[in-house]
């Protein structure tokens, strides 16, 4: 048995890949270490989405080697894909695995190192194991690569052409995860909307197939570009196991800025899509990504973006201050916005986002929604404060008597306003005597 330590930087897709490698290694009878010091082989799934992310990846490589110089060190992911020679030259690195070979990482390691496998005693039918970390929600990679060329994005360069996992493969993984106790699967990819472009099917086909051939209580979609969505796509949300939460990256609320970003969307089309989604999906939580300070973003363009966001309203906005990523078209563009201006626009957008989040949460005060409880923290008075997410991705905390294990359980919760900071969550009250919880939750 070889002891392997896995660590991830970057996106949900990287997390999904690392979790799958962990399950594969365990199926082969290897052990997953909880710390680099305990491992014979260390694997880093790296990120290089920004220059800063690439620098962080280098830093982590140095730290991992320092923590355990005797272990083999494998570097995979976007930093390894974009700078293979640079990575291979870093002290302690024994194997560099690019994005095109990621699926085969366990086999590459077996071919490179003497991985002495134990008989897969620990393996259970279906081969999914509970690995370290969250045991409630699993990120499931369904596709990789992207055909688009947004000018700020290095991912499309690092991840290559679109390729999809088969319906059967994704279904089998989700059923195995459910058998291992996971309550929620989050479908993730580089360009999720491009799912099936190489298989002659589309994302709607996949979601329908999963709703029919899996029983996991919750299916959620991760980030979804606001184009390439099949006709009638939002009709799928009539199914109660599809979670009413959409993350549709906007990036800018001004058509001139969107054109320089080479986004395949206009503000009018984005607004129309949001209207369709809100009409079709009750209790929808809409979140987005927004870049402030994109090259050439004048005061007038910025004002349009702020007004568009104000008009649409989002439950959460991931706000990114533009930083020129070497290797992207945007990094070579004229009109780079001064740092102080970017900082002011970021501050302004954070204020808008905080108001909109509070307004969205307020809509659900007094409602009862199902919550998947993820973690509990002991309180001084002996109670436990549980934290989890509703179906429509609202963060909820609730107090329950000690001894009541809510971990990984889905229960209804009556939602009340937060009684103080932080204001990014609601308080939950169990609309039934908690003592009955032991019987009711799974029925
Ligand atoms: S759609 Fe654009 S931002 Fe998204 S991965 Fe593709 S190129 Fe990058």
Coordinates of C-alpha atoms and ligand atoms in Angstrom, one line a residue:
X1 CA 0.0 0.0 0.0
X2 CA 1.3 3.4 -0.9
X3 CA 0.3 6.5 1.1
X4 CA -0.6 9.4 -1.2
X5 CA -1.3 13.0 -0.2
X6 CA -3.5 15.0 -2.5
X7 CA -3.9 18.8 -2.5
X8 CA -5.8 21.2 -4.8
X9 CA -5.5 24.8 -5.8
X10 CA -8.1 26.7 -8.0
X11 CA -11.5 25.8 -9.2
X12 CA -14.3 23.3 -8.6
X13 CA -13.1 21.3 -11.6
X14 CA -9.7 20.8 -9.9
X15 CA -11.5 19.8 -6.7
X16 CA -13.7 17.3 -8.6
X17 CA -10.6 15.8 -10.3
X18 CA -8.6 15.5 -7.1
X19 CA -11.6 13.8 -5.3
X20 CA -11.9 11.3 -8.2
X21 CA -8.1 10.5 -8.1
X22 CA -8.5 9.9 -4.4
X23 CA -11.3 7.4 -4.9
X24 CA -9.4 5.7 -7.7
X25 CA -6.3 5.3 -5.5
X26 CA -8.4 3.9 -2.7
X27 CA -10.0 1.5 -5.1
X28 CA -6.5 0.3 -6.0
X29 CA -5.8 -0.3 -2.3
X30 CA -3.7 2.8 -1.6
X31 CA -4.2 5.1 1.4
X32 CA -5.0 8.8 1.4
X33 CA -2.7 10.7 3.8
X34 CA -4.1 13.6 5.8
X35 CA -0.8 15.5 5.8
X36 CA 2.2 15.7 3.4
X37 CA 4.6 14.5 6.1
X38 CA 2.7 11.1 6.2
X39 CA 2.9 10.5 2.4
X40 CA 5.2 8.5 0.1
X41 CA 3.8 10.4 -2.9
X42 CA 2.4 14.0 -2.9
X43 CA 0.2 15.3 -5.7
X44 CA -0.6 18.9 -6.3
X45 CA -3.5 19.8 -8.7
X46 CA -2.2 23.3 -9.5
X47 CA -3.8 26.5 -10.8
X48 CA -2.6 29.3 -13.1
X49 CA -5.7 31.3 -13.8
X50 CA -3.9 34.5 -12.9
X51 CA -0.2 35.4 -12.6
X52 CA -0.8 35.4 -8.8
X53 CA -2.3 31.9 -8.9
X54 CA 0.8 30.6 -10.8
X55 CA 3.0 32.2 -8.2
X56 CA 1.0 30.6 -5.4
X57 CA 1.3 27.2 -7.1
X58 CA 5.1 27.6 -7.1
X59 CA 5.0 28.6 -3.5
X60 CA 3.0 25.5 -2.6
X61 CA 5.4 23.2 -4.6
X62 CA 8.3 24.6 -2.6
X63 CA 6.5 24.2 0.7
X64 CA 5.4 20.6 0.0
X65 CA 8.9 19.6 -0.9
X66 CA 10.2 21.3 2.3
X67 CA 7.6 19.4 4.4
X68 CA 8.6 16.0 3.0
X69 CA 11.7 16.0 0.9
X70 CA 11.7 12.2 0.8
X71 CA 8.3 11.9 -0.9
X72 CA 7.8 11.8 -4.7
X73 CA 6.2 15.1 -5.8
X74 CA 3.7 15.2 -8.7
X75 CA 2.4 18.4 -10.2
X76 CA -0.7 18.4 -12.3
X77 CA -3.1 21.1 -13.4
X78 CA -3.0 24.3 -15.3
X79 CA 0.4 25.5 -14.1
X80 CA 1.9 22.2 -15.2
X81 CA 0.1 22.5 -18.5
X82 CA 1.2 26.1 -19.2
X83 CA 4.7 25.9 -17.9
X84 CA 5.9 22.3 -18.0
X85 CA 9.6 23.0 -18.3
X86 CA 9.5 25.6 -15.5
X87 CA 7.6 23.2 -13.2
X88 CA 9.9 20.2 -14.0
X89 CA 12.9 22.4 -13.1
X90 CA 11.6 23.2 -9.6
X91 CA 13.4 21.4 -6.8
X92 CA 11.7 18.1 -5.7
X93 CA 9.4 17.8 -8.7
X94 CA 9.5 14.2 -10.0
X95 CA 6.5 14.1 -12.4
X96 CA 4.6 16.8 -14.4
X97 CA 1.2 15.9 -15.7
X98 CA -0.6 18.3 -18.1
X99 CA -4.3 18.7 -18.5
X100 CA -4.6 16.4 -21.5
X101 CA -3.2 13.5 -19.4
X102 CA -5.1 14.3 -16.2
X103 CA -7.6 11.4 -16.5
X104 CA -4.6 9.0 -16.7
X105 CA -2.7 10.5 -13.7
X106 CA -3.0 7.4 -11.5
X107 CA -1.7 5.2 -14.3
X108 CA 1.1 7.7 -15.0
X109 CA 2.1 7.5 -11.4
X110 CA 2.0 3.7 -11.3
X111 CA 4.2 3.6 -14.4
X112 CA 6.7 6.2 -12.9
X113 CA 6.9 5.1 -9.3
X114 CA 6.8 1.8 -7.6
X115 CA 3.3 2.0 -6.2
X116 CA 3.0 -1.1 -4.1
X117 CA -0.7 -1.8 -4.0
X118 CA -2.4 -3.8 -1.4
X119 CA -5.3 -6.0 -2.5
X120 CA -8.3 -3.6 -2.7
X121 CA -9.6 -5.0 0.6
X122 CA -11.1 -1.7 1.6
X123 CA -12.9 -1.3 -1.7
X124 CA -16.7 -1.5 -1.6
X125 CA -18.9 -2.4 -4.5
X126 CA -19.2 0.5 -6.9
X127 CA -15.8 1.7 -5.8
X128 CA -16.7 5.1 -4.3
X129 CA -15.1 5.8 -1.0
X130 CA -15.6 8.5 1.6
X131 CA -12.4 10.5 1.3
X132 CA -11.3 13.3 3.6
X133 CA -13.1 16.7 3.4
X134 CA -16.8 17.4 2.7
X135 CA -18.9 14.3 2.7
X136 CA -22.1 16.1 1.9
X137 CA -21.6 17.5 -1.6
X138 CA -19.4 16.2 -4.3
X139 CA -18.2 18.1 -7.4
X140 CA -18.5 15.9 -10.4
X141 CA -16.6 16.7 -13.6
X142 CA -18.7 16.2 -16.6
X143 CA -16.7 18.0 -19.3
X144 CA -13.4 19.7 -19.9
X145 CA -12.0 22.3 -22.3
X146 CA -13.7 25.3 -24.0
X147 CA -14.3 26.5 -27.6
X148 CA -14.6 30.1 -26.6
X149 CA -11.8 32.7 -26.5
X150 CA -12.7 35.3 -23.9
X151 CA -9.8 37.7 -24.0
X152 CA -9.0 37.7 -20.3
X153 CA -9.1 33.9 -19.9
X154 CA -6.1 31.6 -19.8
X155 CA -8.2 28.5 -18.9
X156 CA -9.4 28.0 -22.5
X157 CA -5.6 27.8 -23.4
X158 CA -4.7 25.6 -20.5
X159 CA -7.6 23.2 -20.8
X160 CA -7.8 22.8 -24.6
X161 CA -10.7 21.6 -26.8
X162 CA -14.0 20.5 -25.3
X163 CA -14.4 16.9 -24.4
X164 CA -17.2 15.3 -22.4
X165 CA -17.5 12.3 -20.2
X166 CA -20.2 9.8 -21.3
X167 CA -23.7 9.8 -19.8
X168 CA -23.0 6.3 -18.4
X169 CA -19.7 7.3 -16.8
X170 CA -21.2 10.4 -15.1
X171 CA -24.3 8.4 -14.0
X172 CA -22.1 5.6 -12.5
X173 CA -20.0 8.1 -10.6
X174 CA -23.0 9.9 -9.1
X175 CA -24.7 6.6 -8.1
X176 CA -21.4 5.5 -6.5
X177 CA -21.2 8.8 -4.6
X178 CA -24.7 8.4 -3.4
X179 CA -24.0 4.9 -2.3
X180 CA -21.1 6.3 -0.3
X181 CA -23.4 8.7 1.5
X182 CA -23.2 11.9 -0.5
X183 CA -26.5 13.8 -0.6
X184 CA -25.6 16.3 -3.4
X185 CA -23.7 16.2 -6.7
X186 CA -22.6 19.5 -8.3
X187 CA -22.0 19.1 -12.1
X188 CA -18.9 21.0 -13.1
X189 CA -16.8 21.7 -16.2
X190 CA -14.8 24.4 -17.9
X191 CA -17.7 25.2 -20.3
X192 CA -20.6 23.3 -18.8
X193 CA -23.0 24.5 -21.5
X194 CA -20.7 22.9 -24.0
X195 CA -21.4 19.4 -22.5
X196 CA -22.0 16.8 -25.2
X197 CA -20.7 19.0 -28.1
X198 CA -18.4 16.1 -29.0
X199 CA -21.0 13.4 -28.2
X200 CA -24.0 14.7 -30.2
X201 CA -26.0 15.4 -27.0
X202 CA -26.3 18.5 -24.8
X203 CA -26.5 19.5 -21.2
X204 CA -30.2 19.1 -21.0
X205 CA -29.8 15.5 -22.2
X206 CA -27.3 14.9 -19.4
X207 CA -29.5 16.5 -16.7
X208 CA -32.6 14.6 -17.8
X209 CA -30.6 11.4 -17.9
X210 CA -29.2 11.9 -14.3
X211 CA -32.7 12.8 -13.0
X212 CA -34.0 9.5 -14.4
X213 CA -31.1 7.2 -13.6
X214 CA -29.8 8.4 -10.2
X215 CA -31.5 8.8 -6.8
X216 CA -29.1 11.3 -5.2
X217 CA -31.4 13.8 -3.4
X218 CA -29.8 16.9 -4.9
X219 CA -28.4 17.8 -8.3
X220 CA -26.8 21.3 -8.7
X221 CA -25.1 23.0 -11.6
X222 CA -21.9 24.9 -11.1
X223 CA -20.9 27.9 -13.2
X224 CA -22.7 28.1 -16.6
X225 CA -21.8 30.5 -19.3
X226 CA -24.9 32.5 -20.4
X227 CA -25.0 31.0 -23.9
X228 CA -25.2 27.6 -25.7
X229 CA -28.1 26.6 -23.5
X230 CA -30.6 24.2 -25.1
X231 CA -34.1 25.3 -26.0
X232 CA -36.5 25.0 -23.0
X233 CA -33.5 24.3 -20.7
X234 CA -35.1 26.0 -17.6
X235 CA -38.1 23.7 -17.9
X236 CA -35.9 21.0 -16.3
X237 CA -36.2 22.8 -13.0
X238 CA -39.7 21.5 -12.6
X239 CA -38.0 18.5 -11.2
X240 CA -37.6 18.9 -7.4
X241 CA -34.1 17.2 -7.3
X242 CA -32.7 20.0 -9.5
X243 CA -31.5 22.8 -7.2
X244 CA -33.0 26.3 -7.9
X245 CA -29.6 28.0 -8.1
X246 CA -27.9 29.3 -11.2
X247 CA -24.4 30.8 -11.5
X248 CA -24.3 32.8 -14.8
X249 CA -21.0 34.8 -15.2
X250 CA -21.9 38.2 -16.5
X251 CA -18.3 39.7 -16.3
X252 CA -19.5 43.2 -17.5
X253 CA -22.8 45.0 -17.8
X254 CA -21.8 47.1 -20.8
X255 CA -21.9 45.8 -24.4
X256 CA -18.7 47.7 -25.4
X257 CA -16.8 46.0 -22.6
X258 CA -18.3 42.6 -23.4
X259 CA -17.1 43.0 -27.0
X260 CA -13.5 43.6 -25.9
X261 CA -13.8 40.6 -23.7
X262 CA -15.0 38.6 -26.7
X263 CA -18.0 37.4 -24.6
X264 CA -20.6 35.6 -26.7
X265 CA -23.4 37.5 -25.0
X266 CA -24.9 41.0 -24.9
X267 CA -26.6 42.7 -22.0
X268 CA -29.9 42.4 -23.7
X269 CA -29.5 38.6 -24.2
X270 CA -28.3 38.2 -20.7
X271 CA -31.2 40.1 -19.2
X272 CA -33.6 38.0 -21.4
X273 CA -32.0 34.8 -20.2
X274 CA -32.4 35.9 -16.6
X275 CA -36.1 36.8 -17.1
X276 CA -36.7 33.3 -18.6
X277 CA -34.9 31.6 -15.7
X278 CA -36.8 33.7 -13.1
X279 CA -40.1 32.9 -14.8
X280 CA -39.4 29.2 -14.9
X281 CA -37.6 28.5 -11.6
X282 CA -39.4 29.4 -8.4
X283 CA -37.2 30.7 -5.5
X284 CA -34.3 31.0 -7.8
X285 CA -30.9 32.1 -6.4
X286 CA -28.9 33.8 -9.2
X287 CA -25.2 34.5 -8.6
X288 CA -22.6 35.8 -11.0
X289 CA -18.9 36.7 -11.7
X290 CA -17.9 40.3 -12.6
X291 CA -14.6 41.8 -13.6
X292 CA -13.9 45.4 -12.6
X293 CA -11.4 47.5 -14.4
X294 CA -11.1 45.7 -17.7
X295 CA -8.8 47.4 -20.1
X296 CA -10.5 50.3 -21.9
X297 CA -13.3 50.5 -19.3
X298 CA -14.1 54.2 -19.3
X299 CA -16.2 56.0 -16.6
X300 CA -19.2 55.8 -18.9
X301 CA -18.8 52.0 -19.5
X302 CA -18.4 51.5 -15.8
X303 CA -21.5 53.5 -15.1
X304 CA -23.4 51.2 -17.5
X305 CA -22.1 48.1 -15.8
X306 CA -23.1 49.4 -12.3
X307 CA -26.6 50.4 -13.6
X308 CA -27.1 47.0 -15.3
X309 CA -26.2 45.1 -12.1
X310 CA -28.4 47.4 -10.0
X311 CA -31.3 46.7 -12.4
X312 CA -30.9 42.9 -12.5
X313 CA -30.2 42.1 -8.9
X314 CA -28.0 39.2 -7.8
X315 CA -27.9 37.0 -4.6
X316 CA -24.1 37.0 -4.8
X317 CA -21.5 38.6 -7.0
X318 CA -17.9 37.2 -7.2
X319 CA -16.0 40.4 -7.9
X320 CA -12.6 40.1 -9.6
X321 CA -10.3 43.1 -10.1
X322 CA -8.8 42.8 -13.5
X323 CA -5.2 41.6 -13.5
X324 CA -3.4 41.2 -16.8
X325 CA -2.7 37.4 -17.2
X326 CA 0.4 36.9 -19.4
X327 CA -0.6 34.9 -22.5
X328 CA -4.0 36.4 -22.8
X329 CA -5.2 39.0 -25.4
X330 CA -6.4 41.3 -22.7
X331 CA -2.9 41.5 -21.2
X332 CA -1.7 43.1 -24.4
X333 CA -4.6 45.5 -24.7
X334 CA -4.2 49.3 -24.5
X335 CA -6.1 51.3 -21.9
X336 CA -5.1 49.3 -18.8
X337 CA -7.1 50.9 -15.9
X338 CA -5.0 52.5 -13.1
X339 CA -4.9 50.5 -9.8
X340 CA -6.6 53.3 -7.8
X341 CA -9.6 53.4 -10.2
X342 CA -9.9 49.6 -10.1
X343 CA -9.9 49.8 -6.3
X344 CA -12.7 52.4 -6.2
X345 CA -14.8 50.4 -8.7
X346 CA -14.3 47.2 -6.7
X347 CA -15.4 49.0 -3.6
X348 CA -18.5 50.4 -5.3
X349 CA -19.4 47.0 -6.7
X350 CA -19.0 45.4 -3.2
X351 CA -21.4 47.9 -1.8
X352 CA -24.0 47.1 -4.5
X353 CA -23.4 43.3 -4.0
X354 CA -23.9 43.6 -0.2
X355 CA -27.2 45.4 -0.6
X356 CA -28.5 42.9 -3.2
X357 CA -27.5 39.9 -1.1
X358 CA -29.3 41.4 1.9
X359 CA -32.4 42.0 -0.3
X360 CA -32.3 38.4 -1.6
X361 CA -32.0 36.9 1.9
X362 CA -34.8 39.1 3.2
X363 CA -37.2 37.5 0.6
X364 CA -36.8 34.1 2.4
X365 CA -37.3 35.3 6.0
X366 CA -40.4 33.4 7.2
X367 CA -40.1 30.7 4.6
X368 CA -39.3 27.0 5.3
X369 CA -36.7 25.4 3.0
X370 CA -34.8 22.1 3.0
X371 CA -31.3 22.5 4.3
X372 CA -28.4 20.0 3.8
X373 CA -26.4 20.3 7.1
X374 CA -22.7 20.3 6.5
X375 CA -20.9 21.0 9.8
X376 CA -21.6 21.6 13.5
X377 CA -19.7 23.7 16.0
X378 CA -20.1 23.2 19.8
X379 CA -21.3 26.2 21.6
X380 CA -20.4 27.3 25.2
X381 CA -23.9 26.5 26.4
X382 CA -23.7 22.9 25.2
X383 CA -25.8 23.3 22.1
X384 CA -24.3 22.8 18.6
X385 CA -24.5 25.4 15.9
X386 CA -25.1 23.6 12.6
X387 CA -24.3 25.2 9.2
X388 CA -25.6 24.2 5.8
X389 CA -27.2 25.3 2.6
X390 CA -30.8 25.4 1.4
X391 CA -31.8 24.0 -1.9
X392 CA -31.5 27.5 -3.4
X393 CA -28.0 27.9 -1.9
X394 CA -28.8 30.2 1.0
X395 CA -26.3 29.7 3.9
X396 CA -28.2 28.8 7.1
X397 CA -27.1 28.3 10.7
X398 CA -29.2 26.7 13.4
X399 CA -28.9 25.6 17.0
X400 CA -29.7 22.1 18.1
X401 CA -29.2 20.2 21.3
X402 CA -25.9 18.4 21.7
X403 CA -26.0 14.7 20.8
X404 CA -28.2 15.3 17.7
X405 CA -26.1 14.5 14.7
X406 CA -27.3 16.5 11.7
X407 CA -24.2 15.9 9.7
X408 CA -25.1 15.2 6.1
X409 CA -28.8 15.2 6.8
X410 CA -31.5 17.2 4.9
X411 CA -34.2 18.7 7.1
X412 CA -36.7 21.5 6.7
X413 CA -35.8 24.7 8.5
X414 CA -37.9 27.8 9.1
X415 CA -35.8 30.8 8.1
X416 CA -35.4 33.9 10.3
X417 CA -33.4 37.0 9.8
X418 CA -29.8 37.0 11.0
X419 CA -29.6 38.4 14.6
X420 CA -26.3 40.1 13.9
X421 CA -23.2 39.9 11.7
X422 CA -22.3 38.2 9.5
X423 CA -25.3 39.2 7.4
X424 CA -24.5 36.6 4.7
X425 CA -26.6 33.8 6.2
X426 CA -30.1 33.2 7.7
X427 CA -31.0 31.6 11.0
X428 CA -32.8 28.3 10.9
X429 CA -35.4 27.1 13.3
X430 CA -36.5 23.4 13.1
X431 CA -40.3 23.6 12.5
X432 CA -40.8 20.5 14.7
X433 CA -39.4 19.4 18.1
X434 CA -35.8 18.6 17.5
X435 CA -36.1 15.6 19.6
X436 CA -38.2 14.0 16.9
X437 CA -35.4 14.7 14.4
X438 CA -33.9 11.3 14.8
X439 CA -37.0 9.8 13.3
X440 CA -38.1 12.3 10.7
X441 CA -35.0 13.6 8.8
X442 CA -34.6 10.7 6.4
X443 CA -38.2 9.6 6.1
Ligands
LIG1 S1 -16.2 30.6 -21.7 FE1 -14.6 32.2 -21.7 S2 -14.2 32.5 -19.5 FE2 -15.2 30.6 -19.7 S3 -13.5 29.0 -19.8 FE3 -14.2 29.6 -21.9 S4 -12.8 31.2 -22.6 FE4 -12.7 31.0 -20.3

